[in-house]
Structure formats: structure tokens, C-alpha cells
Amino acid sequence: MNPAVEATQPAEPQLGTPARLEPNAASGKILVLGLGNDILTDDAIGLEVVREVARRVEGDARVDVRETMEMGLALLDFIVGYETLILVDSIQTGRAAPGHVHDLTQEHLGAQPGRTPHFLGVKDTLLLGARLGLAMPDRVRILAIEVEDPFTLGSEMTSAMRYALPLAVEQVLALVASATARPCFLAQDSRIA
Amino acid sequence: MEQAVKETFNQGNLRANAAYQMGRRRFTVDPITRLEGHGKIDIYLDDKGDVERAYMQVPELRGFEVFSLGRPAEDMPQITSRICGVCPTAHHMAATKCLDDLYKVEPTSPGRKIRELVYNAFMLEDHALHVFVLGGPDFIVGPEAPPAERNIVGVIGKVGIEAGKKVISTRRRVRELIAYFGGKVVHPVLGLPGGVSKALNPADLSKFKELAKDAVEFSEWTLTVLKQIVLGNPDYVKMITSDAFTHKTCYMGMVDENNKVNFYDGKLRVVDCNGKEVCKFAPSQYRDFVAEHVEPWSYMKFTFLKQRGWKGFTEGPDTSIYSVAPLARLNASDGMATPKAQAAYEEFYKILGGKPVHHTLANHLARVIEMIQAAETMEKLLNDPEITNPEVRRVPTNVPKEGIGVVEAPRGTLFHHYQTDERGCITMANMIVATQNNAARIAMSVEKAAKGLIKGGKVTEGLLNKVEMAFRAYDPCLGCATHSLPGHLPLLARIYDSKKQLVQELKQG
């Protein structure tokens, strides 16, 4: 069995005294959280994915599905108290074709916090929550979908997104299934690399 | 799979992806370029290798005007509040005031007070966020500290966990207040033409009063901390007052009838770099005083004082460039509207050598002074007996035609302007966001930073860092509603020699 994607510990604090981490609320629950903006063309993808996921997991008490258009600190309110977090969001790396689903863990999220001109990134939020002694998810997985145009106002996504939508939904559902099936969280899928 | 097969597959895959990307990517043509999620800085050197010009472009929202066409004007507060993920309430309020003007309806007094209450609460929260999470860490932790520490976690290390907890909990309580009036829905419906949608139940009054009281205390504590850490440190003071971060432009801010700072309503006042009033106008007259200028190297439209004409990116007593945001508001006013904030204001100018203050980084301190006013205003309104009056709306009866609504967003003056047909459907919608008002000054800051750090063709270490710091002091809005990870603005700088050949490329983030 692959060493699982380890429950992420907050980075060793550089300054000051470490916070005493309160034990996580033993909810054992999974949160699927979609981030996006449904009037910014491709930025709606995160929301569209989780809406479909919500339809498919309806009735499953172990999974909560939420969506939000907020950013930064607002995310804290959503994720406190869950043991597993699956985030679905858009990303623009320019290094993959639009529609590609990047499968990321916290370690992948931008090596350098603090470089935020306007909003707190996902990684910083998680770090902050841990630092403040809030019950943060042990296991975090981020599905970031490469987008083509998140800057133009519009309520229709580009075609690359519509193609990516069902694939991303399946990936999320697979992650949910793994997380509910066994306590040890999913191993990273083996890749050709 | 065999190694060789694997490699062939991977290579083929890479080529296919690259070909796909080539096909999709819009080619950039000098000097206008198409941004894709990052800030782009183009620096042109002269023959000696010194900086001749520097231009900065950021991703911006497109298609707003087209998107709004035909929509009911009453949807605009909800639509525009979705454009900005960090200051939705500012857009919501500007749009609501625009609707008041569109229907020529005056909100009821209780309705207006509730709007002011919510708006000041929002200003408080947003400023606190900026101080502790966004711009503040540069100071509180120190600009020379490694980037990994220049964030809220580093701040907490410096000021303690209790501070961090207070920011979070204050924020949560303010959000509850806003949700109380707007509904716990994804798109709160707070502002309506002629008032607001919900009155304040007297039973709920005391918990909000508690919040206001705590907020005043929290803001004052924040100021003490910042003063200690920033003004108590001679290196910071040197940086704040350094020439690289100083510009002598005009300043614009909203003021009440006594020329005191007001975030929600009033006239717009502009002073020049010596503090002399240049003009003061009602929001509805903005077109006579503010004009937009287009440069060939940017999509952004730079605003300037119309009556002075466009004079280029210049400073001094004759410049037509103005800036907005906390420092500008303090400079453009004759004082703060509440006592504790006023005391802080007086001390601020005393420490920094008189009015107006031209140091961009002083925005961080001005911001905290505004926090104090926001909290005191909340307290004042919550102790006003009219705040629980149920008459919170006056239904409009006029036929709509044209409206202009202006507020002071945390980052500066925000204009909304709509025209509709007689059914109230949008035929024209225009917005000037806070950052647009600052765009010219930001361009000057970037150029100044570049000029200071590139000499004889040599790029000093930390160029992008310094540029980013200058840029961040304005806390700019950058098509900011997109969630696209990584959640920050990567910067890409390209340096060209005098023959326009690319000599160096620097990336950050």
C-alpha cells in the first residue's frame, strides 16, 4: 500500500510559539467545496462541477457539498470541522490545455505564501486555520481545472470547459469514494512519468 | 510500460500539447499584449542601459458593458457585487445609490442609516483584512524578511495568536451583520432603490452594539501595534519616506458638508500636491471633472482631472494625475468625522511632517485611522434611536432614465453609471473602479521603482520585489473576482534594450 498522502501538518512556524492544535472535530465528514464565479465565463467551472457532484451524492450523509464565490478568509468558515476537504477550483498555469484537471495536494500550492496582492490563497487559509488552532481538515485534495478565459463577463463557459466538466465530476466522485471507503486517504494515482 | 515506450509517449504528448497551446495562444504583439493571469511589466532601456520607460499591465475584467445590456437595472447591485470577490459590498452600495439616482428617489432616513451601518461595517472588515493579511505583513514582519514569513502567519508570530483570532472573529461577526440585512444567500439583497430590504429588529440591537464597541477597541489596538512596529523602526520610516515610494500628485476623496471623510455619501473633493482645493463636485457631475485617457501600451484607461487636461505621467502642482484610497481621502479632507479617528489623524500628520503626505506606503497607517472612524460610526448609528425604525424603504414611482452612484470603496472612489430605457433595462453601464483612479500613479510608481533599480543595464536583486511592494501599497483590484489559483498575481518582467531586443526576463510567483 502506498504511503498515503499524509495528513498535512502545518509548516513549522518560523516565528513565535506554535499554536496548540485542538483535536479535529471527529466528524469524519467530507466536504466537497466548489470555488468559482458563475458570471465570469470559465471561472464557473468549479461551481458547475460540484453542482453535478451534489446531484450524484445526494443522500450520502458522509459528504457535504458546498459552493462559494467568496475567497480568502471566507473559506475558513466553510472548512472548519471537516476531516477531508476536496476543493474544486479553476487555475491558469498556461502549461496545460484548457480543460486539463490538475490534481494537487497542499504541497503543490505555490511555494511562497505572502505574495498575495489582493486575496488570501487557499494554502495560506489552511495554514492560518491551523495556526489559530481551528479544526482544519487533515486531508486536502485540490482539483484545479485549467481554464481558458476567467476574465470576461459571461454566463456561458467556453467549449473546453464543457468538455472537461464530466471528466472532472468523475474524478471528484472517485476521490469521494476512496475517502469514504477507507480511513487512509487515497494514494496518488500512478502516472506515466 | 517499457522505458522507451514511456518516453516516446511522453514526448509525443508534450509535442501535442505544445502544438495545441500554440494554436490556442494569442500571440503577443509589442507593445499591446494579452495578459493571461499575471501582471506584466515591460521595461525599455536607453543606450546607456538606464530605464527609459516602464509599463505595467494587469489582467482586467472584460465585457462588463456588454454583459449588462438589457438587464433590469435592479439586478445591478447583485451582478456588480459578484465582480469583486473581496469588496462586493462596495459595488453593491455604489449600484444601489445609482438606482436611487436612476429612479430619482431619496432613501428614507432609517433606510439610509442602515446602509451606512452596513457600509461602515464592511469598510472596517475589509481594512482589517488588508492590514493583517494582505499589505500589512510587509511591515509587521518586515520587507526584508523571507517571503515565506511575510503573511498572516508571520504576523501572528509577531503580534500573537490573540490578534489573529480577533481578526477572524471580528470578520465573522461583521459578516453576520451584513448577512442579517442582506439575507443568508449567495447574493445578498441589501440595497433597493429608495432604501434597504430589511429593518433592524430592536431585539437584535444589543449584539450589534457589542460588535461596534469591540470594533472600536480593536481598531485602536491595531493602530497602537502598527505605530509601535512601523514608526518605532527607523528603517521602516526611511523606506516609507524614501523617494522611490513618493509621488506629488493630486488627491481625491469623498467628504461630507464639513469636508470630513465620509465613505458612504457626500461630494468629491480634490486637492493638489500642496493641499489646496482644486475642485469639489457632486457625483452626478463626475463627467465634467474626470476624464479617461488611453495609452497604446495598456487596456487600462487612465483617469485624470479633465479641467487640467492630460499632461502625461507627471507630478507637481500642475499635474492632472490624482490618486484615491485611504491616504488620498485623508489628504483631501479637513479631518475625520469621529473623535478618536480625528485624534489619530492629527497625530499622523504631525509625525509625517504636515499635510498632504505624499508617501504611498503611508496608506497602511491611513487605513487604520479609517478603521477607527468606521467603528466609531457604527457605534454612533447603533445608538441612534432611528436605527430600529421599520420605515426602511420608499418605493420609487418615477420613470428611470439615467443614474450615477459613487461611494468610497476601501481602495478608493468607485463610480457606477447606468442609463436605462423606460422599463428600467440597461442601455448603458459604465464603471470606474478604485484602481482605475490610481492607475496613472501606479504606472509612475512602477517606473520609478524600475528606474531606481536598473542602472547601466544591471538589474538589482529584488527588483520585482520592490515593484511588487510599490504596487501592493495601492492594494489594487485586478480582475479580482476570479478564483483561479494560485490566488495571487504572478509578475513577469521583460527588459528590452534600446533596440527593443529582449535582454532579460524575470519571473516572480
mmCIF file of N, CA and C in Angstrom, chain B residues 150-268:
data_model
loop_
_atom_site.group_PDB
_atom_site.id
_atom_site.type_symbol
_atom_site.label_atom_id
_atom_site.label_comp_id
_atom_site.label_asym_id
_atom_site.label_seq_id
_atom_site.Cartn_x
_atom_site.Cartn_y
_atom_site.Cartn_z
ATOM 1 N N ARG B 150 6.263 36.514 5.249
ATOM 2 C CA ARG B 150 5.529 37.772 5.093
ATOM 3 C C ARG B 150 4.064 37.481 4.775
ATOM 4 N N ASN B 151 3.389 36.917 5.745
ATOM 5 C CA ASN B 151 1.977 36.606 5.574
ATOM 6 C C ASN B 151 1.319 36.615 6.944
ATOM 7 N N ILE B 152 0.067 36.276 6.984
ATOM 8 C CA ILE B 152 -0.695 36.362 8.231
ATOM 9 C C ILE B 152 -0.059 35.488 9.313
ATOM 10 N N VAL B 153 0.529 34.390 8.904
ATOM 11 C CA VAL B 153 1.121 33.507 9.907
ATOM 12 C C VAL B 153 2.328 34.186 10.556
ATOM 13 N N GLY B 154 3.111 34.868 9.739
ATOM 14 C CA GLY B 154 4.233 35.631 10.269
ATOM 15 C C GLY B 154 3.752 36.761 11.171
ATOM 16 N N VAL B 155 2.652 37.377 10.749
ATOM 17 C CA VAL B 155 2.086 38.467 11.549
ATOM 18 C C VAL B 155 1.695 37.952 12.922
ATOM 19 N N ILE B 156 1.055 36.811 12.925
ATOM 20 C CA ILE B 156 0.627 36.229 14.197
ATOM 21 C C ILE B 156 1.834 35.926 15.057
ATOM 22 N N GLY B 157 2.893 35.492 14.412
ATOM 23 C CA GLY B 157 4.120 35.254 15.155
ATOM 24 C C GLY B 157 4.615 36.524 15.821
ATOM 25 N N LYS B 158 4.406 37.649 15.159
ATOM 26 C CA LYS B 158 4.895 38.911 15.712
ATOM 27 C C LYS B 158 3.943 39.502 16.743
ATOM 28 N N VAL B 159 2.648 39.452 16.456
ATOM 29 C CA VAL B 159 1.710 40.141 17.357
ATOM 30 C C VAL B 159 0.911 39.193 18.231
ATOM 31 N N GLY B 160 1.068 37.905 18.020
ATOM 32 C CA GLY B 160 0.392 36.955 18.892
ATOM 33 C C GLY B 160 -0.868 36.376 18.293
ATOM 34 N N ILE B 161 -1.190 35.207 18.774
ATOM 35 C CA ILE B 161 -2.339 34.477 18.237
ATOM 36 C C ILE B 161 -3.643 35.186 18.541
ATOM 37 N N GLU B 162 -3.698 35.843 19.663
ATOM 38 C CA GLU B 162 -4.954 36.504 20.029
ATOM 39 C C GLU B 162 -5.353 37.519 18.975
ATOM 40 N N ALA B 163 -4.351 38.205 18.431
ATOM 41 C CA ALA B 163 -4.644 39.180 17.379
ATOM 42 C C ALA B 163 -5.259 38.498 16.185
ATOM 43 N N GLY B 164 -4.640 37.388 15.791
ATOM 44 C CA GLY B 164 -5.159 36.649 14.647
ATOM 45 C C GLY B 164 -6.588 36.202 14.884
ATOM 46 N N LYS B 165 -6.826 35.711 16.084
ATOM 47 C CA LYS B 165 -8.178 35.240 16.397
ATOM 48 C C LYS B 165 -9.167 36.390 16.358
ATOM 49 N N LYS B 166 -8.692 37.551 16.808
ATOM 50 C CA LYS B 166 -9.594 38.709 16.822
ATOM 51 C C LYS B 166 -9.961 39.135 15.414
ATOM 52 N N VAL B 167 -8.984 39.097 14.513
ATOM 53 C CA VAL B 167 -9.276 39.472 13.128
ATOM 54 C C VAL B 167 -10.330 38.533 12.567
ATOM 55 N N ILE B 168 -10.119 37.257 12.782
ATOM 56 C CA ILE B 168 -11.049 36.268 12.242
ATOM 57 C C ILE B 168 -12.435 36.431 12.846
ATOM 58 N N SER B 169 -12.477 36.591 14.156
ATOM 59 C CA SER B 169 -13.801 36.637 14.777
ATOM 60 C C SER B 169 -14.507 37.951 14.474
ATOM 61 N N THR B 170 -13.739 39.064 14.403
ATOM 62 C CA THR B 170 -14.371 40.336 14.033
ATOM 63 C C THR B 170 -14.951 40.223 12.635
ATOM 64 N N ARG B 171 -14.159 39.609 11.782
ATOM 65 C CA ARG B 171 -14.626 39.427 10.426
ATOM 66 C C ARG B 171 -15.911 38.626 10.381
ATOM 67 N N ARG B 172 -15.942 37.559 11.157
ATOM 68 C CA ARG B 172 -17.125 36.705 11.151
ATOM 69 C C ARG B 172 -18.339 37.471 11.660
ATOM 70 N N ARG B 173 -18.148 38.237 12.710
ATOM 71 C CA ARG B 173 -19.279 38.974 13.273
ATOM 72 C C ARG B 173 -19.777 40.046 12.315
ATOM 73 N N VAL B 174 -18.855 40.664 11.587
ATOM 74 C CA VAL B 174 -19.276 41.669 10.611
ATOM 75 C C VAL B 174 -20.042 41.001 9.474
ATOM 76 N N ARG B 175 -19.554 39.860 9.056
ATOM 77 C CA ARG B 175 -20.279 39.136 8.007
ATOM 78 C C ARG B 175 -21.692 38.791 8.472
ATOM 79 N N GLU B 176 -21.814 38.443 9.741
ATOM 80 C CA GLU B 176 -23.144 38.141 10.270
ATOM 81 C C GLU B 176 -24.046 39.361 10.202
ATOM 82 N N LEU B 177 -23.461 40.523 10.480
ATOM 83 C CA LEU B 177 -24.256 41.745 10.418
ATOM 84 C C LEU B 177 -24.730 41.982 8.986
ATOM 85 N N ILE B 178 -23.828 41.813 8.041
ATOM 86 C CA ILE B 178 -24.201 42.036 6.648
ATOM 87 C C ILE B 178 -25.221 40.996 6.202
ATOM 88 N N ALA B 179 -25.018 39.761 6.620
ATOM 89 C CA ALA B 179 -25.969 38.705 6.264
ATOM 90 C C ALA B 179 -27.335 38.971 6.898
ATOM 91 N N TYR B 180 -27.326 39.567 8.080
ATOM 92 C CA TYR B 180 -28.582 39.895 8.752
ATOM 93 C C TYR B 180 -29.442 40.791 7.874
ATOM 94 N N PHE B 181 -28.809 41.769 7.253
ATOM 95 C CA PHE B 181 -29.578 42.722 6.456
ATOM 96 C C PHE B 181 -29.764 42.287 5.011
ATOM 97 N N GLY B 182 -28.897 41.406 4.552
ATOM 98 C CA GLY B 182 -28.974 41.044 3.144
ATOM 99 C C GLY B 182 -29.502 39.644 2.900
ATOM 100 N N GLY B 183 -29.645 38.909 3.964
ATOM 101 C CA GLY B 183 -30.108 37.544 3.789
ATOM 102 C C GLY B 183 -28.942 36.584 3.667
ATOM 103 N N LYS B 184 -29.125 35.366 4.198
ATOM 104 C CA LYS B 184 -28.034 34.384 4.173
ATOM 105 C C LYS B 184 -28.041 33.661 2.842
ATOM 106 N N VAL B 185 -27.947 34.402 1.794
ATOM 107 C CA VAL B 185 -27.963 33.790 0.475
ATOM 108 C C VAL B 185 -26.658 34.112 -0.224
ATOM 109 N N VAL B 186 -26.444 33.448 -1.318
ATOM 110 C CA VAL B 186 -25.187 33.629 -2.032
ATOM 111 C C VAL B 186 -25.038 35.081 -2.507
ATOM 112 N N HIS B 187 -26.140 35.648 -2.968
ATOM 113 C CA HIS B 187 -26.085 37.044 -3.412
ATOM 114 C C HIS B 187 -27.026 37.878 -2.561
ATOM 115 N N PRO B 188 -26.488 38.481 -1.508
ATOM 116 C CA PRO B 188 -27.372 39.196 -0.591
ATOM 117 C C PRO B 188 -28.098 40.348 -1.262
ATOM 118 N N VAL B 189 -29.356 40.501 -0.924
ATOM 119 C CA VAL B 189 -30.149 41.612 -1.438
ATOM 120 C C VAL B 189 -30.311 42.604 -0.307
ATOM 121 N N LEU B 190 -29.482 43.607 -0.333
ATOM 122 C CA LEU B 190 -29.480 44.547 0.757
ATOM 123 C C LEU B 190 -30.067 45.873 0.314
ATOM 124 N N GLY B 191 -29.422 46.434 -0.712
ATOM 125 C CA GLY B 191 -29.836 47.752 -1.174
ATOM 126 C C GLY B 191 -30.945 47.661 -2.201
ATOM 127 N N LEU B 192 -31.934 48.528 -2.015
ATOM 128 C CA LEU B 192 -33.002 48.669 -3.004
ATOM 129 C C LEU B 192 -33.104 50.147 -3.326
ATOM 130 N N PRO B 193 -33.568 50.499 -4.511
ATOM 131 C CA PRO B 193 -33.756 51.934 -4.754
ATOM 132 C C PRO B 193 -34.735 52.489 -3.735
ATOM 133 N N GLY B 194 -34.316 53.507 -3.007
ATOM 134 C CA GLY B 194 -35.200 54.090 -2.004
ATOM 135 C C GLY B 194 -34.994 53.548 -0.607
ATOM 136 N N GLY B 195 -34.045 52.644 -0.408
ATOM 137 C CA GLY B 195 -33.827 52.158 0.953
ATOM 138 C C GLY B 195 -33.123 50.828 1.002
ATOM 139 N N VAL B 196 -33.539 50.018 1.958
ATOM 140 C CA VAL B 196 -32.967 48.676 2.111
ATOM 141 C C VAL B 196 -34.098 47.670 2.255
ATOM 142 N N SER B 197 -33.726 46.389 2.238
ATOM 143 C CA SER B 197 -34.763 45.364 2.224
ATOM 144 C C SER B 197 -35.231 44.937 3.606
ATOM 145 N N LYS B 198 -34.421 45.231 4.616
ATOM 146 C CA LYS B 198 -34.784 44.724 5.939
ATOM 147 C C LYS B 198 -34.481 45.746 7.024
ATOM 148 N N ALA B 199 -35.380 45.823 7.993
ATOM 149 C CA ALA B 199 -35.181 46.734 9.120
ATOM 150 C C ALA B 199 -34.453 46.023 10.245
ATOM 151 N N LEU B 200 -33.995 46.793 11.221
ATOM 152 C CA LEU B 200 -33.291 46.210 12.363
ATOM 153 C C LEU B 200 -34.277 45.989 13.497
ATOM 154 N N ASN B 201 -34.437 44.741 13.869
ATOM 155 C CA ASN B 201 -35.317 44.372 14.972
ATOM 156 C C ASN B 201 -34.681 44.802 16.291
ATOM 157 N N PRO B 202 -35.409 45.560 17.118
ATOM 158 C CA PRO B 202 -34.823 46.038 18.379
ATOM 159 C C PRO B 202 -34.233 44.918 19.231
ATOM 160 N N ALA B 203 -34.787 43.723 19.126
ATOM 161 C CA ALA B 203 -34.266 42.604 19.913
ATOM 162 C C ALA B 203 -32.830 42.271 19.539
ATOM 163 N N ASP B 204 -32.437 42.609 18.324
ATOM 164 C CA ASP B 204 -31.089 42.257 17.868
ATOM 165 C C ASP B 204 -30.095 43.382 18.060
ATOM 166 N N LEU B 205 -30.573 44.478 18.588
ATOM 167 C CA LEU B 205 -29.730 45.671 18.675
ATOM 168 C C LEU B 205 -28.499 45.471 19.549
ATOM 169 N N SER B 206 -28.703 44.820 20.706
ATOM 170 C CA SER B 206 -27.604 44.782 21.667
ATOM 171 C C SER B 206 -26.396 44.021 21.146
ATOM 172 N N LYS B 207 -26.615 42.949 20.411
ATOM 173 C CA LYS B 207 -25.435 42.188 19.971
ATOM 174 C C LYS B 207 -24.623 42.981 18.959
ATOM 175 N N PHE B 208 -25.289 43.818 18.160
ATOM 176 C CA PHE B 208 -24.540 44.643 17.223
ATOM 177 C C PHE B 208 -23.823 45.781 17.930
ATOM 178 N N LYS B 209 -24.438 46.264 18.994
ATOM 179 C CA LYS B 209 -23.755 47.296 19.785
ATOM 180 C C LYS B 209 -22.472 46.747 20.372
ATOM 181 N N GLU B 210 -22.545 45.492 20.838
ATOM 182 C CA GLU B 210 -21.349 44.813 21.355
ATOM 183 C C GLU B 210 -20.259 44.783 20.293
ATOM 184 N N LEU B 211 -20.667 44.407 19.099
ATOM 185 C CA LEU B 211 -19.718 44.310 17.990
ATOM 186 C C LEU B 211 -19.049 45.658 17.743
ATOM 187 N N ALA B 212 -19.854 46.720 17.733
ATOM 188 C CA ALA B 212 -19.308 48.055 17.469
ATOM 189 C C ALA B 212 -18.313 48.452 18.541
ATOM 190 N N LYS B 213 -18.669 48.171 19.767
ATOM 191 C CA LYS B 213 -17.773 48.525 20.875
ATOM 192 C C LYS B 213 -16.454 47.769 20.735
ATOM 193 N N ASP B 214 -16.549 46.473 20.469
ATOM 194 C CA ASP B 214 -15.327 45.676 20.288
ATOM 195 C C ASP B 214 -14.531 46.175 19.097
ATOM 196 N N ALA B 215 -15.245 46.600 18.079
ATOM 197 C CA ALA B 215 -14.571 47.058 16.868
ATOM 198 C C ALA B 215 -13.753 48.315 17.132
ATOM 199 N N VAL B 216 -14.295 49.226 17.926
ATOM 200 C CA VAL B 216 -13.557 50.455 18.243
ATOM 201 C C VAL B 216 -12.273 50.093 18.981
ATOM 202 N N GLU B 217 -12.434 49.211 19.960
ATOM 203 C CA GLU B 217 -11.273 48.775 20.739
ATOM 204 C C GLU B 217 -10.229 48.120 19.846
ATOM 205 N N PHE B 218 -10.686 47.254 18.974
ATOM 206 C CA PHE B 218 -9.799 46.509 18.095
ATOM 207 C C PHE B 218 -9.050 47.448 17.159
ATOM 208 N N SER B 219 -9.748 48.434 16.608
ATOM 209 C CA SER B 219 -9.081 49.360 15.684
ATOM 210 C C SER B 219 -8.030 50.175 16.401
ATOM 211 N N GLU B 220 -8.359 50.615 17.602
ATOM 212 C CA GLU B 220 -7.372 51.414 18.335
ATOM 213 C C GLU B 220 -6.153 50.577 18.671
ATOM 214 N N TRP B 221 -6.406 49.326 19.033
ATOM 215 C CA TRP B 221 -5.278 48.431 19.333
ATOM 216 C C TRP B 221 -4.427 48.242 18.086
ATOM 217 N N THR B 222 -5.078 48.080 16.933
ATOM 218 C CA THR B 222 -4.348 47.903 15.684
ATOM 219 C C THR B 222 -3.437 49.090 15.414
ATOM 220 N N LEU B 223 -3.962 50.282 15.663
ATOM 221 C CA LEU B 223 -3.153 51.474 15.416
ATOM 222 C C LEU B 223 -1.934 51.496 16.334
ATOM 223 N N THR B 224 -2.154 51.148 17.594
ATOM 224 C CA THR B 224 -1.025 51.122 18.539
ATOM 225 C C THR B 224 0.044 50.157 18.059
ATOM 226 N N VAL B 225 -0.381 48.971 17.675
ATOM 227 C CA VAL B 225 0.568 47.958 17.207
ATOM 228 C C VAL B 225 1.342 48.447 15.995
ATOM 229 N N LEU B 226 0.599 48.991 15.034
ATOM 230 C CA LEU B 226 1.249 49.420 13.809
ATOM 231 C C LEU B 226 2.223 50.556 14.071
ATOM 232 N N LYS B 227 1.794 51.455 14.928
ATOM 233 C CA LYS B 227 2.668 52.594 15.233
ATOM 234 C C LYS B 227 3.951 52.100 15.878
ATOM 235 N N GLN B 228 3.784 51.194 16.835
ATOM 236 C CA GLN B 228 4.957 50.658 17.521
ATOM 237 C C GLN B 228 5.906 50.005 16.533
ATOM 238 N N ILE B 229 5.342 49.123 15.740
ATOM 239 C CA ILE B 229 6.179 48.319 14.865
ATOM 240 C C ILE B 229 6.735 49.139 13.714
ATOM 241 N N VAL B 230 5.915 50.028 13.173
ATOM 242 C CA VAL B 230 6.344 50.722 11.968
ATOM 243 C C VAL B 230 7.095 52.004 12.314
ATOM 244 N N LEU B 231 6.422 52.891 13.030
ATOM 245 C CA LEU B 231 7.047 54.190 13.290
ATOM 246 C C LEU B 231 8.177 54.089 14.297
ATOM 247 N N GLY B 232 8.146 53.018 15.079
ATOM 248 C CA GLY B 232 9.212 52.835 16.048
ATOM 249 C C GLY B 232 10.475 52.287 15.421
ATOM 250 N N ASN B 233 10.407 51.968 14.144
ATOM 251 C CA ASN B 233 11.545 51.351 13.473
ATOM 252 C C ASN B 233 12.107 52.314 12.433
ATOM 253 N N PRO B 234 13.294 52.834 12.652
ATOM 254 C CA PRO B 234 13.842 53.850 11.746
ATOM 255 C C PRO B 234 14.018 53.372 10.306
ATOM 256 N N ASP B 235 14.273 52.065 10.130
ATOM 257 C CA ASP B 235 14.417 51.554 8.761
ATOM 258 C C ASP B 235 13.105 51.636 8.002
ATOM 259 N N TYR B 236 12.010 51.322 8.678
ATOM 260 C CA TYR B 236 10.710 51.411 8.032
ATOM 261 C C TYR B 236 10.396 52.848 7.672
ATOM 262 N N VAL B 237 10.678 53.726 8.633
ATOM 263 C CA VAL B 237 10.364 55.141 8.392
ATOM 264 C C VAL B 237 11.141 55.632 7.184
ATOM 265 N N LYS B 238 12.384 55.169 7.103
ATOM 266 C CA LYS B 238 13.205 55.565 5.950
ATOM 267 C C LYS B 238 12.574 55.076 4.654
ATOM 268 N N MET B 239 12.101 53.837 4.691
ATOM 269 C CA MET B 239 11.504 53.278 3.490
ATOM 270 C C MET B 239 10.216 54.007 3.130
ATOM 271 N N ILE B 240 9.414 54.276 4.152
ATOM 272 C CA ILE B 240 8.146 54.958 3.889
ATOM 273 C C ILE B 240 8.394 56.323 3.258
ATOM 274 N N THR B 241 9.388 57.033 3.776
ATOM 275 C CA THR B 241 9.610 58.396 3.300
ATOM 276 C C THR B 241 10.580 58.450 2.121
ATOM 277 N N SER B 242 11.034 57.286 1.651
ATOM 278 C CA SER B 242 12.014 57.285 0.558
ATOM 279 C C SER B 242 11.397 57.813 -0.724
ATOM 280 N N ASP B 243 12.243 58.307 -1.577
ATOM 281 C CA ASP B 243 11.764 58.916 -2.808
ATOM 282 C C ASP B 243 11.093 57.907 -3.727
ATOM 283 N N ALA B 244 11.575 56.678 -3.673
ATOM 284 C CA ALA B 244 11.033 55.655 -4.568
ATOM 285 C C ALA B 244 9.540 55.457 -4.368
ATOM 286 N N PHE B 245 9.077 55.700 -3.152
ATOM 287 C CA PHE B 245 7.661 55.487 -2.871
ATOM 288 C C PHE B 245 6.927 56.799 -2.628
ATOM 289 N N THR B 246 7.394 57.859 -3.243
ATOM 290 C CA THR B 246 6.770 59.165 -3.017
ATOM 291 C C THR B 246 6.384 59.802 -4.338
ATOM 292 N N HIS B 247 5.168 60.299 -4.413
ATOM 293 C CA HIS B 247 4.720 60.991 -5.629
ATOM 294 C C HIS B 247 3.905 62.206 -5.239
ATOM 295 N N LYS B 248 4.128 63.308 -5.935
ATOM 296 C CA LYS B 248 3.356 64.518 -5.616
ATOM 297 C C LYS B 248 2.232 64.692 -6.617
ATOM 298 N N THR B 249 1.161 63.906 -6.402
ATOM 299 C CA THR B 249 0.009 64.038 -7.291
ATOM 300 C C THR B 249 -1.109 64.751 -6.556
ATOM 301 N N CYS B 250 -2.249 64.907 -7.222
ATOM 302 C CA CYS B 250 -3.444 65.418 -6.553
ATOM 303 C C CYS B 250 -4.118 64.256 -5.826
ATOM 304 N N TYR B 251 -5.065 64.575 -4.968
ATOM 305 C CA TYR B 251 -5.751 63.545 -4.189
ATOM 306 C C TYR B 251 -7.250 63.767 -4.208
ATOM 307 N N MET B 252 -7.996 62.666 -4.340
ATOM 308 C CA MET B 252 -9.461 62.761 -4.384
ATOM 309 C C MET B 252 -10.079 61.908 -3.289
ATOM 310 N N GLY B 253 -11.104 62.469 -2.642
ATOM 311 C CA GLY B 253 -11.825 61.680 -1.641
ATOM 312 C C GLY B 253 -13.203 62.248 -1.430
ATOM 313 N N MET B 254 -14.070 61.415 -0.848
ATOM 314 C CA MET B 254 -15.435 61.850 -0.594
ATOM 315 C C MET B 254 -15.503 62.504 0.780
ATOM 316 N N VAL B 255 -16.202 63.646 0.843
ATOM 317 C CA VAL B 255 -16.311 64.364 2.111
ATOM 318 C C VAL B 255 -17.754 64.767 2.363
ATOM 319 N N ASP B 256 -18.092 64.959 3.645
ATOM 320 C CA ASP B 256 -19.432 65.435 3.984
ATOM 321 C C ASP B 256 -19.458 66.970 3.891
ATOM 322 N N GLU B 257 -20.561 67.576 4.389
ATOM 323 C CA GLU B 257 -20.686 69.026 4.190
ATOM 324 C C GLU B 257 -19.668 69.830 4.992
ATOM 325 N N ASN B 258 -19.020 69.163 5.967
ATOM 326 C CA ASN B 258 -17.961 69.846 6.723
ATOM 327 C C ASN B 258 -16.573 69.480 6.214
ATOM 328 N N ASN B 259 -16.524 68.889 5.055
ATOM 329 C CA ASN B 259 -15.256 68.435 4.480
ATOM 330 C C ASN B 259 -14.565 67.372 5.313
ATOM 331 N N LYS B 260 -15.376 66.589 6.057
ATOM 332 C CA LYS B 260 -14.774 65.470 6.796
ATOM 333 C C LYS B 260 -14.983 64.186 5.998
ATOM 334 N N VAL B 261 -14.069 63.241 6.198
ATOM 335 C CA VAL B 261 -14.098 61.994 5.441
ATOM 336 C C VAL B 261 -15.430 61.280 5.624
ATOM 337 N N ASN B 262 -16.017 60.846 4.506
ATOM 338 C CA ASN B 262 -17.232 60.040 4.567
ATOM 339 C C ASN B 262 -17.141 58.952 3.516
ATOM 340 N N PHE B 263 -17.406 57.716 3.913
ATOM 341 C CA PHE B 263 -17.249 56.614 2.967
ATOM 342 C C PHE B 263 -18.492 56.415 2.109
ATOM 343 N N TYR B 264 -19.647 56.758 2.686
ATOM 344 C CA TYR B 264 -20.891 56.375 2.026
ATOM 345 C C TYR B 264 -21.432 57.448 1.087
ATOM 346 N N ASP B 265 -21.375 58.700 1.512
ATOM 347 C CA ASP B 265 -22.038 59.724 0.710
ATOM 348 C C ASP B 265 -21.385 61.083 0.898
ATOM 349 N N GLY B 266 -21.598 61.967 -0.077
ATOM 350 C CA GLY B 266 -21.077 63.312 0.050
ATOM 351 C C GLY B 266 -20.627 63.819 -1.302
ATOM 352 N N LYS B 267 -19.788 64.842 -1.261
ATOM 353 C CA LYS B 267 -19.241 65.371 -2.504
ATOM 354 C C LYS B 267 -17.810 64.867 -2.663
ATOM 355 N N LEU B 268 -17.308 64.947 -3.888
ATOM 356 C CA LEU B 268 -15.936 64.533 -4.135
ATOM 357 C C LEU B 268 -15.053 65.764 -4.155
#
